[in-house]
CSV table of C-alpha atoms in Angstrom, one decimal:
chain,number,residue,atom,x,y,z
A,1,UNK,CA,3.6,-15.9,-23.5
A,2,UNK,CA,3.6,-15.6,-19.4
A,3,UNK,CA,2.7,-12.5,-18.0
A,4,UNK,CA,6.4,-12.0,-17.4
A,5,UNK,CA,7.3,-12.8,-21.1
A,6,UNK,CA,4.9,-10.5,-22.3
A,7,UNK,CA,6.1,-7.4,-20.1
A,8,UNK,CA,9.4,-7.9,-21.2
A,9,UNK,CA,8.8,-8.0,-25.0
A,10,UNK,CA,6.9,-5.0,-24.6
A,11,UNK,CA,10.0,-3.3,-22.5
A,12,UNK,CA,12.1,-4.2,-25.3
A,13,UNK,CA,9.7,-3.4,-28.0
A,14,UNK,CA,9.4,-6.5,-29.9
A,15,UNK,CA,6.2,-8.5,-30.7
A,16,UNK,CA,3.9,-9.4,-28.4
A,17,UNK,CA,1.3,-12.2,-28.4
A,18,UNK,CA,-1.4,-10.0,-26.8
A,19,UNK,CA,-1.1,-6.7,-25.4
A,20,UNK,CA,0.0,-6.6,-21.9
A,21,UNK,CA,-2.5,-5.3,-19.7
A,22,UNK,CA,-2.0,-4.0,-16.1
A,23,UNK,CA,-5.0,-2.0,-13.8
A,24,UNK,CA,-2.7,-0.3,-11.1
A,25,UNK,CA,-5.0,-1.8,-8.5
A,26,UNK,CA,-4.3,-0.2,-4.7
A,27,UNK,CA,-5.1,-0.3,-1.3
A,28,UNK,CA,-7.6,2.2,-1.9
A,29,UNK,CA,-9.9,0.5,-4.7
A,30,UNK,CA,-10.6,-3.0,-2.5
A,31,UNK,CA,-12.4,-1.1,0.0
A,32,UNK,CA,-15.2,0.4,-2.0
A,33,UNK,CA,-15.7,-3.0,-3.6
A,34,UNK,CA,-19.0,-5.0,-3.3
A,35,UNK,CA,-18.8,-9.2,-1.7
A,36,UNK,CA,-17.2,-11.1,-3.3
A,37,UNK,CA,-14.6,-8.3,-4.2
A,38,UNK,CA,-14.2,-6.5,-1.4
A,39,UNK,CA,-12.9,-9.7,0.7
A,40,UNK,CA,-10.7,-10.8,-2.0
A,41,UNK,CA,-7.1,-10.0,-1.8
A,42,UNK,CA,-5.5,-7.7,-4.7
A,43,UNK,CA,-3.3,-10.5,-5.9
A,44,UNK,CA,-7.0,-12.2,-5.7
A,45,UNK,CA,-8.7,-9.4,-7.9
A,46,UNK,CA,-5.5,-9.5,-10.5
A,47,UNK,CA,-5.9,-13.4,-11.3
A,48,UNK,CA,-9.7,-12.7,-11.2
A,49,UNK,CA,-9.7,-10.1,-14.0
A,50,UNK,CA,-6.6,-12.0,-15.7
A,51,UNK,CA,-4.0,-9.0,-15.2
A,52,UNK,CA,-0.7,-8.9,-16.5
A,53,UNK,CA,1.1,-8.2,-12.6
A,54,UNK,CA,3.5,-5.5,-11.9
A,55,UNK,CA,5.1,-6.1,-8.8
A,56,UNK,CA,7.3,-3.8,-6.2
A,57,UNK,CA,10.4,-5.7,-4.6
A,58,UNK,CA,13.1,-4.5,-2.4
A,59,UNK,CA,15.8,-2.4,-3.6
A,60,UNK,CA,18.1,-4.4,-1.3
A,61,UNK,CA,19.4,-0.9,0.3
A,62,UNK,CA,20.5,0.5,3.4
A,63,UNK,CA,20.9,4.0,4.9
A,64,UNK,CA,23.4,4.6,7.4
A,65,UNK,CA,23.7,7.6,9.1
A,66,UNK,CA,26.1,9.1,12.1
A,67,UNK,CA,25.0,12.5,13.0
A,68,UNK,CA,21.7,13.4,11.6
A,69,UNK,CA,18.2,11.6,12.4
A,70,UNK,CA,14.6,11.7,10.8
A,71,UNK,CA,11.9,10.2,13.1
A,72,UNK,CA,8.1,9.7,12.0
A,73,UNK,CA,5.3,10.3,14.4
A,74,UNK,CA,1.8,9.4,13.2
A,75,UNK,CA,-0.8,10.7,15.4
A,76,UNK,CA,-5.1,10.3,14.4
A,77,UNK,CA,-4.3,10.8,10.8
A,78,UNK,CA,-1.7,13.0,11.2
A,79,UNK,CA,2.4,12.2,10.7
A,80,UNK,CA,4.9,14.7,11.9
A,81,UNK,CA,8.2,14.6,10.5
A,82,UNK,CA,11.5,16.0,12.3
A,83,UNK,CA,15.2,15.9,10.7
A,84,UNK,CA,17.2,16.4,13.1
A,85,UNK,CA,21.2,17.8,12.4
A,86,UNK,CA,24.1,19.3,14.1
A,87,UNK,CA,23.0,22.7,12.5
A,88,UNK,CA,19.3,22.5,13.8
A,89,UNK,CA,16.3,20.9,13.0
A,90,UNK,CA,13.3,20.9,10.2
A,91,UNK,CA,10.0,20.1,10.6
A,92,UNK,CA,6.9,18.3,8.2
A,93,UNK,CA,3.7,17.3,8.2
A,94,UNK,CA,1.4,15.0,6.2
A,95,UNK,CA,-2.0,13.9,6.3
A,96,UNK,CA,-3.8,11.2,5.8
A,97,UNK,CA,-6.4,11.2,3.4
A,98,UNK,CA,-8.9,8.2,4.0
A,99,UNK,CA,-10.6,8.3,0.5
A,100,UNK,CA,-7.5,7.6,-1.5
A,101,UNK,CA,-5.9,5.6,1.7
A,102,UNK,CA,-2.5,8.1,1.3
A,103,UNK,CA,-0.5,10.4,2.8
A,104,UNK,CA,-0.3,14.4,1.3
A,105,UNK,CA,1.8,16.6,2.8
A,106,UNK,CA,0.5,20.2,4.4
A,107,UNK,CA,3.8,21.3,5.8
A,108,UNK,CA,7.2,20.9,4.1
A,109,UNK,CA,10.4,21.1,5.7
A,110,UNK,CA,12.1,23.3,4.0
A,111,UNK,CA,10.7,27.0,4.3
A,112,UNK,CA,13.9,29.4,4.7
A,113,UNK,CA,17.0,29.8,2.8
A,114,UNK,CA,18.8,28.1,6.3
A,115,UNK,CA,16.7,25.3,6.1
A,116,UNK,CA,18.4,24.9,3.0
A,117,UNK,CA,21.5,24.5,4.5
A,118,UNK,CA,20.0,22.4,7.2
A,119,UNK,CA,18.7,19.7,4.4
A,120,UNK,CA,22.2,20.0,2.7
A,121,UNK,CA,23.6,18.6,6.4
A,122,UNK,CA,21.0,15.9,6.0
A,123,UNK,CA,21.4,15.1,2.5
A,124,UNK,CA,25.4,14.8,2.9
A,125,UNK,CA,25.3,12.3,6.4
A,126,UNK,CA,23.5,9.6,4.4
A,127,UNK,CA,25.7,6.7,3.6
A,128,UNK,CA,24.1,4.0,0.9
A,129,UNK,CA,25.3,0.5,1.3
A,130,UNK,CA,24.0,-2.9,-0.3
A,131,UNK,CA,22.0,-5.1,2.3
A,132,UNK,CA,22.3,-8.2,2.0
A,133,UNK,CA,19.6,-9.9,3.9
A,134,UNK,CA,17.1,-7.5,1.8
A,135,UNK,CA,19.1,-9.5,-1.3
A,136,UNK,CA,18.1,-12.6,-0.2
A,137,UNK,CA,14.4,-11.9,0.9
A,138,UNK,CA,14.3,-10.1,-2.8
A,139,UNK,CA,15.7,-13.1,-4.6
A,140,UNK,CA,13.1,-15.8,-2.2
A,141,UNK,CA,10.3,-13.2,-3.6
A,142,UNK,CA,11.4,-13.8,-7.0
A,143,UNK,CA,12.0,-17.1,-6.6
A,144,UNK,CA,7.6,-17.4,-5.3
A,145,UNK,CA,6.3,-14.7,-8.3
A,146,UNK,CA,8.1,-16.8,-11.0
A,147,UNK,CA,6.2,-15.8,-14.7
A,148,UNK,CA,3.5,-14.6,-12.7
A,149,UNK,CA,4.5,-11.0,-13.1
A,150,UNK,CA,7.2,-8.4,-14.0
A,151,UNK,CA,9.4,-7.1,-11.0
A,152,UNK,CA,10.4,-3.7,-10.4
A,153,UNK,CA,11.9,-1.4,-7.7
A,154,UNK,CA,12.7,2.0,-7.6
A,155,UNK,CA,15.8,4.5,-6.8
A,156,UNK,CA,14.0,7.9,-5.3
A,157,UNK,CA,13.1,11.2,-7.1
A,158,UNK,CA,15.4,13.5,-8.8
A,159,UNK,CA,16.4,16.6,-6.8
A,160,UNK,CA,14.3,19.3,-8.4
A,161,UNK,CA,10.9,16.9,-8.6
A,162,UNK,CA,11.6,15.7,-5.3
A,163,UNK,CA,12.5,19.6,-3.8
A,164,UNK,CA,8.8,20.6,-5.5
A,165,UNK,CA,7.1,17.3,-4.4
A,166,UNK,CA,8.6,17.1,-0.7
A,167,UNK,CA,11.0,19.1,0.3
A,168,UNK,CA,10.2,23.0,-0.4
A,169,UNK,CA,6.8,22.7,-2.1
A,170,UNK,CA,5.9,23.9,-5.3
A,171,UNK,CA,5.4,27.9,-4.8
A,172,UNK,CA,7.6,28.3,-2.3
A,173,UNK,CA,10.2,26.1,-4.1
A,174,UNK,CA,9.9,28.0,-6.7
A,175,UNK,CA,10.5,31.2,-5.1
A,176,UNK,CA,13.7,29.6,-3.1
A,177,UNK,CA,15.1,28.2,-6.2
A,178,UNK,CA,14.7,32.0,-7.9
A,179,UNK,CA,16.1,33.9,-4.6
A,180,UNK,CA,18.8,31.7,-3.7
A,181,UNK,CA,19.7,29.3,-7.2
A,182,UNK,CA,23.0,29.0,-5.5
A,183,UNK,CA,21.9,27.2,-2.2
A,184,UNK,CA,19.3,25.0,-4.2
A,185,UNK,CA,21.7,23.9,-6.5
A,186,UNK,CA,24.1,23.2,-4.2
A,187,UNK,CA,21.6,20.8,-2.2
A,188,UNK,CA,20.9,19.3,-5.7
A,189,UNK,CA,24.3,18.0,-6.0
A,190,UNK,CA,24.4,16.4,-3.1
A,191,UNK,CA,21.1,14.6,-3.7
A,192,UNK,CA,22.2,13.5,-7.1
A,193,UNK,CA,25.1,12.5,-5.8
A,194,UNK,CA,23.5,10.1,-3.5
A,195,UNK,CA,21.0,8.8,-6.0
A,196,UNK,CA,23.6,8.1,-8.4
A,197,UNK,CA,25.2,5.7,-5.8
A,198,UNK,CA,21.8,4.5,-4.8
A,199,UNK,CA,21.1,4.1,-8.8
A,200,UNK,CA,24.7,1.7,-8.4
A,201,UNK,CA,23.6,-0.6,-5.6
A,202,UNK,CA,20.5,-0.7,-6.8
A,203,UNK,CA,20.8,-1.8,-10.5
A,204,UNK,CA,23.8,-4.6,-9.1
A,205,UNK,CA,21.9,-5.8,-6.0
A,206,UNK,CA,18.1,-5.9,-6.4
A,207,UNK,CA,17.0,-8.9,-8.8
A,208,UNK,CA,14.4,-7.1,-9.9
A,209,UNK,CA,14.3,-6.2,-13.4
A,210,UNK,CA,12.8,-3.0,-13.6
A,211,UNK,CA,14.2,0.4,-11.8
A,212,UNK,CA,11.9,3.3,-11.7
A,213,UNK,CA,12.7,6.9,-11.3
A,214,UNK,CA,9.4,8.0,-9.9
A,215,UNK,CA,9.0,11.4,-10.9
A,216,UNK,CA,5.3,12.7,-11.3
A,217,UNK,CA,6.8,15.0,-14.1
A,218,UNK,CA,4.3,17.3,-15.3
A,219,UNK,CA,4.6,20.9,-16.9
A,220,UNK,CA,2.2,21.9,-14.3
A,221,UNK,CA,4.9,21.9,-11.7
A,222,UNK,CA,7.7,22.4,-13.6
A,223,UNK,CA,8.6,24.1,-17.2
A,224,UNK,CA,10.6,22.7,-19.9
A,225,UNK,CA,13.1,24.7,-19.5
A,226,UNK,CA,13.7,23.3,-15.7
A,227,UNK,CA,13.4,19.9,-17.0
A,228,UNK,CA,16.0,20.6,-19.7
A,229,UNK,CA,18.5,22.6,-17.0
A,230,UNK,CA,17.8,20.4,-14.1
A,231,UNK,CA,15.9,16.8,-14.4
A,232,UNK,CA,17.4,16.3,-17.6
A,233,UNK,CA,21.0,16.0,-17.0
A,234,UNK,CA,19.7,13.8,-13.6
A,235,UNK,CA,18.0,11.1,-15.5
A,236,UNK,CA,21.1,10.8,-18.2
A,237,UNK,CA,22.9,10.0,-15.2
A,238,UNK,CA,20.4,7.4,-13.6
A,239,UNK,CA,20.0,6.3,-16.8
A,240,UNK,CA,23.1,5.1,-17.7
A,241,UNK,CA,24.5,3.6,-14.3
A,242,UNK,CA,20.9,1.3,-14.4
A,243,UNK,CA,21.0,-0.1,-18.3
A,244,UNK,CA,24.9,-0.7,-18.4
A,245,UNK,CA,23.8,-3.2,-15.1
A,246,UNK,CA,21.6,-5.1,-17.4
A,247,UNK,CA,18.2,-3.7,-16.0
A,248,UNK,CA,15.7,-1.5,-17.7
A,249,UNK,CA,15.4,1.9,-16.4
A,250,UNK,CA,11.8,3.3,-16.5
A,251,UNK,CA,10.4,6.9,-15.9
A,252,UNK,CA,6.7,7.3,-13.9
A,253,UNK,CA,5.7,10.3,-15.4
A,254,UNK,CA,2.0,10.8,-14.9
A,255,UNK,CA,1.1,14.6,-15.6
A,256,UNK,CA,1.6,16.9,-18.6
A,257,UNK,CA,4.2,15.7,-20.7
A,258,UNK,CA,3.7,17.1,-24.6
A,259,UNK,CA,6.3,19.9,-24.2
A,260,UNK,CA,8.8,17.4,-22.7
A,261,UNK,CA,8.4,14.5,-25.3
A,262,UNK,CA,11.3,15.9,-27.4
A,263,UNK,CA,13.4,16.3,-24.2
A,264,UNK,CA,12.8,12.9,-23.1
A,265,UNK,CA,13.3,11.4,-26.2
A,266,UNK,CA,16.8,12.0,-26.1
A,267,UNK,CA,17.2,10.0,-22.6
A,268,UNK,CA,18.3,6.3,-22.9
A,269,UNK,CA,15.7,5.4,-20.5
A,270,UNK,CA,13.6,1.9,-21.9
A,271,UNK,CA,9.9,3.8,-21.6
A,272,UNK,CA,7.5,5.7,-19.7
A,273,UNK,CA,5.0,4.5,-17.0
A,274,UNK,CA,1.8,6.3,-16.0
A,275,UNK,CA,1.7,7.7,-19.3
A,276,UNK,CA,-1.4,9.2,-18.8
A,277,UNK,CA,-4.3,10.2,-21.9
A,278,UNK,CA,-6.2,13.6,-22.0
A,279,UNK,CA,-8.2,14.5,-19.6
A,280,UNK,CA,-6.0,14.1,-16.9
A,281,UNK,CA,-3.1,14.2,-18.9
A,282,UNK,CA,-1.9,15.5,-21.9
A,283,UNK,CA,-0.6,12.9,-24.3
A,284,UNK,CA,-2.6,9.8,-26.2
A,285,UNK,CA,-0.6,6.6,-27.2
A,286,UNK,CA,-0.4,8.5,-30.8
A,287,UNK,CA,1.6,11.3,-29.3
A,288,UNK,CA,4.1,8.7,-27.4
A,289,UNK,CA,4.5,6.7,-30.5
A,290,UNK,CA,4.9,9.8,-32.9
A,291,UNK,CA,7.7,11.0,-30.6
A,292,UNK,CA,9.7,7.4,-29.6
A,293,UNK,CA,10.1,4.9,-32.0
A,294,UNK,CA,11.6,2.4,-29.5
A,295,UNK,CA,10.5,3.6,-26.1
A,296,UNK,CA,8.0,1.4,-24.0
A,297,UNK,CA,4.8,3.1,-23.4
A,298,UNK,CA,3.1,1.8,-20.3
A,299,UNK,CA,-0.2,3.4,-19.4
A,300,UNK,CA,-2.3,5.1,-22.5
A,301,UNK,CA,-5.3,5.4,-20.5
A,302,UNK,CA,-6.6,8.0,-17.4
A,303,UNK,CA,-8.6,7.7,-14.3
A,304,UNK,CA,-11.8,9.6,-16.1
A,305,UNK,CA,-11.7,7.2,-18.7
A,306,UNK,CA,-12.1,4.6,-16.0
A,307,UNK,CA,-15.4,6.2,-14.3
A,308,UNK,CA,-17.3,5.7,-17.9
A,309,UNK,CA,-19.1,2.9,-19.6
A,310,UNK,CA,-18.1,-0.3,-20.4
A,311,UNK,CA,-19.0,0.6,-24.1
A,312,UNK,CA,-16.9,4.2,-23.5
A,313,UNK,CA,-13.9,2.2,-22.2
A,314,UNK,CA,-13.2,-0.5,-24.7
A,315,UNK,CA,-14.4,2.1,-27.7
A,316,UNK,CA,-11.5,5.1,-26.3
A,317,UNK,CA,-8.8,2.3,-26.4
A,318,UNK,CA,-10.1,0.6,-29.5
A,319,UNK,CA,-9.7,3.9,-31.6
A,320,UNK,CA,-6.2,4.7,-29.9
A,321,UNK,CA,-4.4,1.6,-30.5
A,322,UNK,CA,-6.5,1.2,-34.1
A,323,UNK,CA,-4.4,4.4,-34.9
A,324,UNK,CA,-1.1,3.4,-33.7
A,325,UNK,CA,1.4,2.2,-36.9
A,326,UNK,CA,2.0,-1.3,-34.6
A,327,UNK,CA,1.8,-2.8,-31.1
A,328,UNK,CA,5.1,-2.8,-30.3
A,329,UNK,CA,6.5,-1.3,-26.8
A,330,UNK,CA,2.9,-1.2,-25.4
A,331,UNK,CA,1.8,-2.1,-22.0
A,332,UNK,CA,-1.7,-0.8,-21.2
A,333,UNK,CA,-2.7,0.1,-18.2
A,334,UNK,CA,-4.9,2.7,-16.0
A,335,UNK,CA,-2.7,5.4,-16.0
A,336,UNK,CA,-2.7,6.1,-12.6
A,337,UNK,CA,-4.7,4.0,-9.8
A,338,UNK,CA,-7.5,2.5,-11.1
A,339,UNK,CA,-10.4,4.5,-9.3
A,340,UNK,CA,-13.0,2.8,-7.2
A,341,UNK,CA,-15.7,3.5,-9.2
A,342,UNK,CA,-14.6,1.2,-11.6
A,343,UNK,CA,-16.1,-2.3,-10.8
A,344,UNK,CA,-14.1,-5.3,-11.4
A,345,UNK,CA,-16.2,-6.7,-13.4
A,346,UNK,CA,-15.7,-4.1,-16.1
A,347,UNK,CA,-12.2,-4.3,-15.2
A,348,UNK,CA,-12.2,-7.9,-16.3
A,349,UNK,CA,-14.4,-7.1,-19.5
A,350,UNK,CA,-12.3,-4.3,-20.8
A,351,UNK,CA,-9.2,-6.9,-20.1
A,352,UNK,CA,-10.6,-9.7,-22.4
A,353,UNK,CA,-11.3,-7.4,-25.2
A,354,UNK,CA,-7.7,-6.1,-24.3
A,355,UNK,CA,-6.5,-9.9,-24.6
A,356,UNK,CA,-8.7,-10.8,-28.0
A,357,UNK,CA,-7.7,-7.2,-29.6
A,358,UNK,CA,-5.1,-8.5,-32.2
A,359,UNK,CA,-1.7,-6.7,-31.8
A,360,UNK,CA,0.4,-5.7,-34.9
């Protein structure tokens, strides 16, 4: 099979001829990388290791909008953030962090219950068309990546992930949500409004054949009775615009997900990426398998698991997929981003056991 072959087997959870294996290399791993490495390219690093490639296209989208603005002003390490609307203006800040070579936010823009309103202003002046000139860039990159790798693009956040995430912060959106439910809720439907027509230009436009819903779920943020009430009935919706266009809709979920298995379960959605193993998560390849017989489970491994021994690697995943009924609707990968520590020449090791490991 080509890499793309095999990732789409695995999506669709039929046999495979080898496990699909995919470390989430980043901008932030080739850095810390000894020579040759650390001159190589990451397309460079994935053919060197023999990677089964994920790659991000366009979502072949456009945002229009007439009376509201958001301008970003980075500054030594430092972005601020201004939404600007007829009603008055919100603020943000994020930082960058050099380390993981990404941005974190330390000041969200959404603080008061009228900033609420002011977001709501925002929210509501964004119009979502198709671009077409992104369609044909997206189909040329196609066109270049052939079997080489997988595709995928993404939609956005749903409202109460992306209101902990980015908009309100997690205590204080928590407190907002419980003091004003009315106002929050509001501003929800207006998001998911927008991300369903996103989800529709999206799913029709972009070639690519994955859509994400890039979440971060994790009962550390949120409980499951606020993914049941709120992200629930938000994913249905994505959901089921994205696989009646003929494209697979996948949820990156990378945190604490045992209480939410049964919940997500009941979603159409094709799978689960970053499904991340204890420590850093919460669920082993068992536990995703147990609960979905025909969900694709992309991930299996965690970032602590990647800071051990060769011997400590390929032993973890030996034992989890040796306990797994069959191989179907398996794509393994590092969880998150493969952390630095990790050489690539244990990388590459791990992947050809990975490769010679037979799959049932």
């Amino acid at each position: 099979m080509t890499p793309r072959e095999r990732w789409l087997s695995a999506l669709k959870c039929e046999p495979v001829d080898m496990i699909p294996f995919w470390p989430k290399l980043d901008s932030a791993y080739v850095p810390y990388q000894e020579e040759p490495y650390k001159s190589m390219s990451i397309d460079e690093l994935h053919k060197f290791i023999g990677s089964d490639q994920h790659i991000g296209i366009s979502g072949c989208i456009k945002t229009i909008r007439k009376e509201t603005s958001i301008k970003s002003t980075p500054t030594n390490g430092t972005m601020k953030i201004i939404y600007e609307t007829p009603i008055g203006t919100l603020n943000a800040t994020n930082r960058f962090d050099t380390i993981s070579h990404s941005w974190h936010p330390t000041e969200f823009p959404i603080k008061t219950r009228y900033d609420i309103e002011i977001m709501k202003v925002f929210v509501l002046d964004a119009t979502d068309e198709p671009d077409e000139v992104q369609v044909e860039q997206a189909n040329a990159t196609i066109k270049n990546i052939g079997e080489e790798a997988i595709t995928a693009t993404g939609i956005g956040v749903s409202p109460l992930m992306d209101w902990i995430q980015h908009l309100a912060g997690i205590e204080n959106g928590h407190f907002l949500l419980n003091d004003y439910r009315n106002e929050v809720e509001d501003l929800f439907d207006a998001m998911h409004e927008k991300l369903c027509r996103r989800a529709e230009i999206v799913s029709e436009k972009s070639p690519a054949v994955i859509v994400y819903s890039v979440e971060n779920t994790s009962t550390t943020l949120i409980s499951p009775d606020m993914f049941r009430k709120y992200c629930y009935k938000h994913l249905l919706d994505y959901a089921n615009i994205i696989i009646s266009n003929g494209k697979f809709h996948i949820l990156h979920q990378c945190g604490h997900l045992k209480k939410l298995l049964a919940n997500i379960e009941e979603l159409p959605s094709n799978g689960i990426e970053a499904f991340t193993s204890p420590p850093v998560g919460n669920t082993t390849l068992k536990d995703g398998r147990d609960a979905f017989a025909t969900k694709c489970l992309i991930g299996g491994t965690n970032a602590y698991l990647w800071t051990r021994s060769e011997e400590e690697i390929i032993g973890q995943i030996k034992h989890d997929l040796d306990e797994l009924p069959h191989h179907r609707g398996i794509v393994l990968t590092s969880g998150g981003v493969m952390p630095p520590l990790c050489k690539p020449e244990t990388i590459k090791n791990v992947a050809d056991f990975i490769n010679n490991y037979k799959a049932r």
